[in-house]
């Protein structure tokens, strides 16, 4: 699971366009976790119990708050079956979407 988090950090470092103001990874992981939780049909409380974290941790993750430990992210990603490939695809799709928007503006 640590590889998932490292991948996100590495992608953000190599692609400056991925760095909006604020805590970038927390904001992006928020979208990812919310999407996967909704698809799994879980409440925040159910996800928290399954990941052995507090419901407020899930609320903070989905709110894009900083200060969430890699261990807690890993536990949540594990329950939601979010893989390294899922994270990579999420970032790649985001970048492709940005490129499409730029082309459309021309």
Coordinates of N, CA and C in Angstrom, one line a residue:
X1 N 0.8 -1.2 0.0 CA 0.0 0.0 0.0 C 0.9 1.3 0.0
X2 N 2.0 1.2 0.6 CA 2.9 2.4 0.6 C 3.3 2.7 -0.8
X3 N 3.3 1.8 -1.7 CA 3.6 2.1 -3.1 C 2.6 2.9 -3.7
X4 N 1.3 2.8 -3.3 CA 0.2 3.6 -3.8 C 0.5 5.1 -3.5
X5 N 0.8 5.3 -2.3 CA 1.0 6.7 -1.8 C 2.3 7.3 -2.4
X6 N 3.3 6.5 -2.5 CA 4.6 6.9 -3.2 C 4.3 7.3 -4.6
X7 N 3.5 6.4 -5.3 CA 3.2 6.7 -6.7 C 2.5 8.1 -6.9
X8 N 1.6 8.4 -6.0 CA 0.9 9.6 -6.0 C 1.9 10.8 -5.8
X9 N 2.7 10.7 -4.8 CA 3.7 11.7 -4.6 C 4.7 11.9 -5.8
X10 N 5.1 10.8 -6.3 CA 6.0 10.8 -7.5 C 5.4 11.5 -8.7
X11 N 4.2 11.1 -9.0 CA 3.5 11.7 -10.1 C 3.3 13.2 -9.9
X12 N 3.0 13.6 -8.7 CA 2.8 15.1 -8.4 C 4.1 15.8 -8.6
X13 N 5.2 15.2 -8.2 CA 6.6 15.8 -8.3 C 7.0 16.0 -9.8
X14 N 6.7 14.9 -10.6 CA 7.1 14.9 -12.0 C 6.2 15.8 -12.9
X15 N 5.0 16.1 -12.4 CA 4.1 16.8 -13.2 C 3.6 18.1 -12.5
X16 N 4.4 19.2 -12.7 CA 4.0 20.4 -11.9 C 2.6 20.9 -12.2
X17 N 2.0 20.5 -13.3 CA 0.6 20.9 -13.6 C -0.4 20.3 -12.6
X18 N 0.1 19.2 -11.9 CA -0.8 18.6 -10.9 C -0.8 19.3 -9.6
X19 N -0.1 20.4 -9.5 CA 0.0 21.0 -8.2 C -0.8 22.3 -8.0
X20 N -2.1 22.2 -7.8 CA -2.8 23.4 -7.5 C -2.5 23.9 -6.1
X21 N -3.1 25.1 -5.8 CA -2.9 25.6 -4.4 C -3.5 24.6 -3.4
X22 N -2.9 24.6 -2.2 CA -3.4 23.7 -1.2 C -2.7 22.4 -1.2
X23 N -3.3 21.5 -0.4 CA -2.7 20.1 -0.3 C -3.2 19.3 -1.5
X24 N -2.4 19.2 -2.5 CA -2.9 18.5 -3.8 C -3.3 17.1 -3.6
X25 N -2.4 16.3 -3.0 CA -2.7 14.8 -2.9 C -4.0 14.6 -2.0
X26 N -4.1 15.3 -1.0 CA -5.3 15.2 -0.1 C -6.6 15.5 -0.9
X27 N -6.5 16.5 -1.7 CA -7.7 16.9 -2.5 C -8.0 15.9 -3.5
X28 N -7.0 15.3 -4.2 CA -7.2 14.3 -5.2 C -7.7 13.0 -4.6
X29 N -7.0 12.6 -3.5 CA -7.4 11.3 -2.8 C -8.9 11.5 -2.3
X30 N -9.3 12.7 -1.9 CA -10.7 12.9 -1.5 C -11.7 12.5 -2.6
X31 N -11.4 12.9 -3.8 CA -12.3 12.6 -4.9 C -12.3 11.1 -5.2
X32 N -11.1 10.5 -5.1 CA -10.9 9.1 -5.4 C -11.7 8.2 -4.4
X33 N -11.5 8.5 -3.1 CA -12.1 7.8 -2.0 C -13.6 7.9 -2.1
X34 N -14.1 9.1 -2.3 CA -15.5 9.4 -2.4 C -16.2 8.5 -3.5
X35 N -15.5 8.6 -4.7 CA -16.0 7.9 -5.9 C -16.1 6.4 -5.6
X36 N -15.0 5.8 -5.0 CA -15.0 4.4 -4.7 C -16.0 4.0 -3.6
X37 N -16.1 4.8 -2.6 CA -17.0 4.5 -1.5 C -18.5 4.5 -2.1
X38 N -18.8 5.5 -2.9 CA -20.2 5.5 -3.5 C -20.4 4.3 -4.3
X39 N -19.4 3.9 -5.2 CA -19.6 2.7 -6.0 C -19.7 1.5 -5.2
X40 N -19.1 1.4 -4.0 CA -19.2 0.3 -3.1 C -20.5 0.3 -2.3
X41 N -21.2 1.4 -2.3 CA -22.5 1.5 -1.6 C -22.3 1.5 -0.1
X42 N -21.2 2.1 0.3 CA -20.9 2.2 1.8 C -21.1 3.6 2.3
X43 N -21.5 3.6 3.6 CA -21.6 4.9 4.3 C -20.2 5.2 4.8
X44 N -20.0 6.5 5.2 CA -18.7 6.8 5.8 C -18.5 5.9 7.1
X45 N -19.5 5.7 7.8 CA -19.4 4.9 9.1 C -19.0 3.5 8.7
X46 N -19.6 2.9 7.7 CA -19.3 1.5 7.3 C -17.9 1.4 6.8
X47 N -17.4 2.4 6.0 CA -16.1 2.4 5.5 C -15.1 2.5 6.7
X48 N -15.4 3.4 7.6 CA -14.5 3.6 8.8 C -14.4 2.3 9.6
X49 N -15.5 1.6 9.8 CA -15.4 0.4 10.6 C -14.6 -0.7 9.8
X50 N -14.8 -0.8 8.6 CA -14.1 -1.8 7.8 C -12.6 -1.5 7.7
X51 N -12.2 -0.2 7.7 CA -10.8 0.2 7.6 C -10.2 0.4 9.0
X52 N -11.0 0.2 10.0 CA -10.5 0.4 11.4 C -9.9 1.8 11.7
X53 N -10.7 2.8 11.2 CA -10.4 4.2 11.4 C -11.7 4.8 11.9
X54 N -11.6 6.1 12.4 CA -12.8 6.7 12.9 C -13.6 7.3 11.8
X55 N -14.9 7.5 12.0 CA -15.7 8.1 10.9 C -15.2 9.5 10.6
X56 N -14.7 10.2 11.6 CA -14.2 11.6 11.4 C -13.0 11.5 10.4
X57 N -12.2 10.4 10.5 CA -11.1 10.3 9.5 C -11.6 10.2 8.1
X58 N -12.6 9.4 7.9 CA -13.2 9.3 6.6 C -13.8 10.6 6.1
X59 N -14.4 11.3 7.0 CA -15.0 12.7 6.7 C -13.8 13.6 6.3
X60 N -12.7 13.6 7.1 CA -11.6 14.4 6.8 C -10.9 14.0 5.4
X61 N -10.8 12.7 5.2 CA -10.2 12.3 3.9 C -11.1 12.8 2.7
X62 N -12.4 12.6 2.8 CA -13.3 13.0 1.7 C -13.4 14.5 1.6
X63 N -13.0 15.2 2.7 CA -13.1 16.7 2.7 C -11.8 17.3 2.1
X64 N -10.8 16.4 1.9 CA -9.5 16.9 1.4 C -8.6 17.5 2.4
X65 N -8.8 17.1 3.7 CA -8.0 17.7 4.7 C -6.6 17.1 4.7
X66 N -5.6 17.8 5.1 CA -4.2 17.3 5.2 C -4.1 16.6 6.5
X67 N -2.9 16.1 6.8 CA -2.6 15.5 8.0 C -3.1 14.1 8.2
X68 N -3.6 13.4 7.1 CA -4.0 12.0 7.2 C -2.7 11.2 7.0
X69 N -2.5 10.2 7.8 CA -1.3 9.4 7.7 C -1.4 8.4 6.5
X70 N -0.2 8.1 6.0 CA -0.2 7.1 4.9 C -0.8 5.8 5.4
X71 N -0.7 5.4 6.6 CA -1.2 4.2 7.2 C -2.8 4.2 7.1
X72 N -3.4 5.4 7.4 CA -4.8 5.5 7.3 C -5.3 5.5 5.8
X73 N -4.6 6.2 5.0 CA -4.9 6.1 3.6 C -4.8 4.7 3.1
X74 N -3.8 4.0 3.4 CA -3.6 2.6 3.0 C -4.7 1.7 3.4
X75 N -5.2 1.9 4.7 CA -6.3 1.1 5.2 C -7.6 1.3 4.4
X76 N -7.8 2.6 4.1 CA -9.0 2.9 3.4 C -8.9 2.4 1.9
X77 N -7.8 2.6 1.3 CA -7.6 2.2 -0.1 C -7.8 0.6 -0.1
X78 N -7.3 0.0 0.9 CA -7.4 -1.5 0.9 C -8.8 -2.0 0.9
X79 N -9.6 -1.4 1.8 CA -11.0 -1.7 1.9 C -11.8 -1.5 0.6
X80 N -11.4 -0.4 -0.1 CA -12.1 0.0 -1.3 C -11.5 -0.6 -2.5
X81 N -10.4 -1.4 -2.3 CA -9.7 -2.1 -3.4 C -9.2 -1.1 -4.4
X82 N -8.7 0.0 -3.9 CA -8.0 1.0 -4.8 C -6.6 0.6 -5.0
X83 N -6.2 0.3 -6.2 CA -4.9 -0.2 -6.5 C -4.0 0.9 -7.0
X84 N -2.7 0.5 -7.1 CA -1.7 1.4 -7.7 C -2.1 1.8 -9.1
X85 N -2.6 0.9 -9.9 CA -3.1 1.2 -11.3 C -4.3 2.1 -11.3
X86 N -5.2 2.0 -10.3 CA -6.3 2.9 -10.2 C -5.9 4.3 -10.0
X87 N -4.9 4.5 -9.1 CA -4.4 5.8 -8.8 C -3.7 6.4 -10.0
X88 N -2.9 5.6 -10.6 CA -2.1 6.1 -11.8 C -3.1 6.5 -12.9
X89 N -4.2 5.7 -13.1 CA -5.2 6.0 -14.2 C -5.9 7.2 -13.8
X90 N -6.2 7.4 -12.5 CA -6.9 8.6 -12.1 C -6.1 9.9 -12.4
X91 N -4.8 9.8 -12.2 CA -4.0 11.0 -12.5 C -3.8 11.2 -14.0
X92 N -3.6 10.1 -14.7 CA -3.5 10.2 -16.1 C -4.7 10.7 -16.8
X93 N -5.9 10.3 -16.4 CA -7.2 10.8 -16.9 C -7.3 12.3 -16.6
X94 N -6.9 12.7 -15.4 CA -7.0 14.1 -15.1 C -6.1 14.9 -16.0
X95 N -4.9 14.5 -16.3 CA -4.0 15.2 -17.1 C -4.5 15.2 -18.6
X96 N -5.0 14.1 -19.0 CA -5.6 14.0 -20.4 C -6.8 15.0 -20.5
X97 N -7.6 15.1 -19.5 CA -8.7 16.0 -19.5 C -8.2 17.4 -19.6
X98 N -7.2 17.8 -18.9 CA -6.6 19.1 -18.9 C -6.1 19.5 -20.3
X99 N -5.5 18.5 -21.0 CA -5.0 18.7 -22.3 C -6.1 18.9 -23.3
X100 N -7.2 18.1 -23.2 CA -8.3 18.3 -24.0 C -8.9 19.7 -23.9
X101 N -9.0 20.1 -22.6 CA -9.6 21.5 -22.4 C -8.7 22.5 -23.1
X102 N -7.4 22.4 -23.0 CA -6.5 23.4 -23.6 C -6.7 23.4 -25.1
X103 N -6.8 22.2 -25.7 CA -7.0 22.1 -27.2 C -8.3 22.7 -27.6
X104 N -9.4 22.5 -26.8 CA -10.7 23.1 -27.1 C -10.7 24.6 -27.1
X105 N -9.8 25.2 -26.2 CA -9.8 26.6 -26.1 C -9.1 27.3 -27.2
X106 N -8.3 26.5 -28.0 CA -7.6 27.0 -29.2 C -8.5 27.3 -30.3

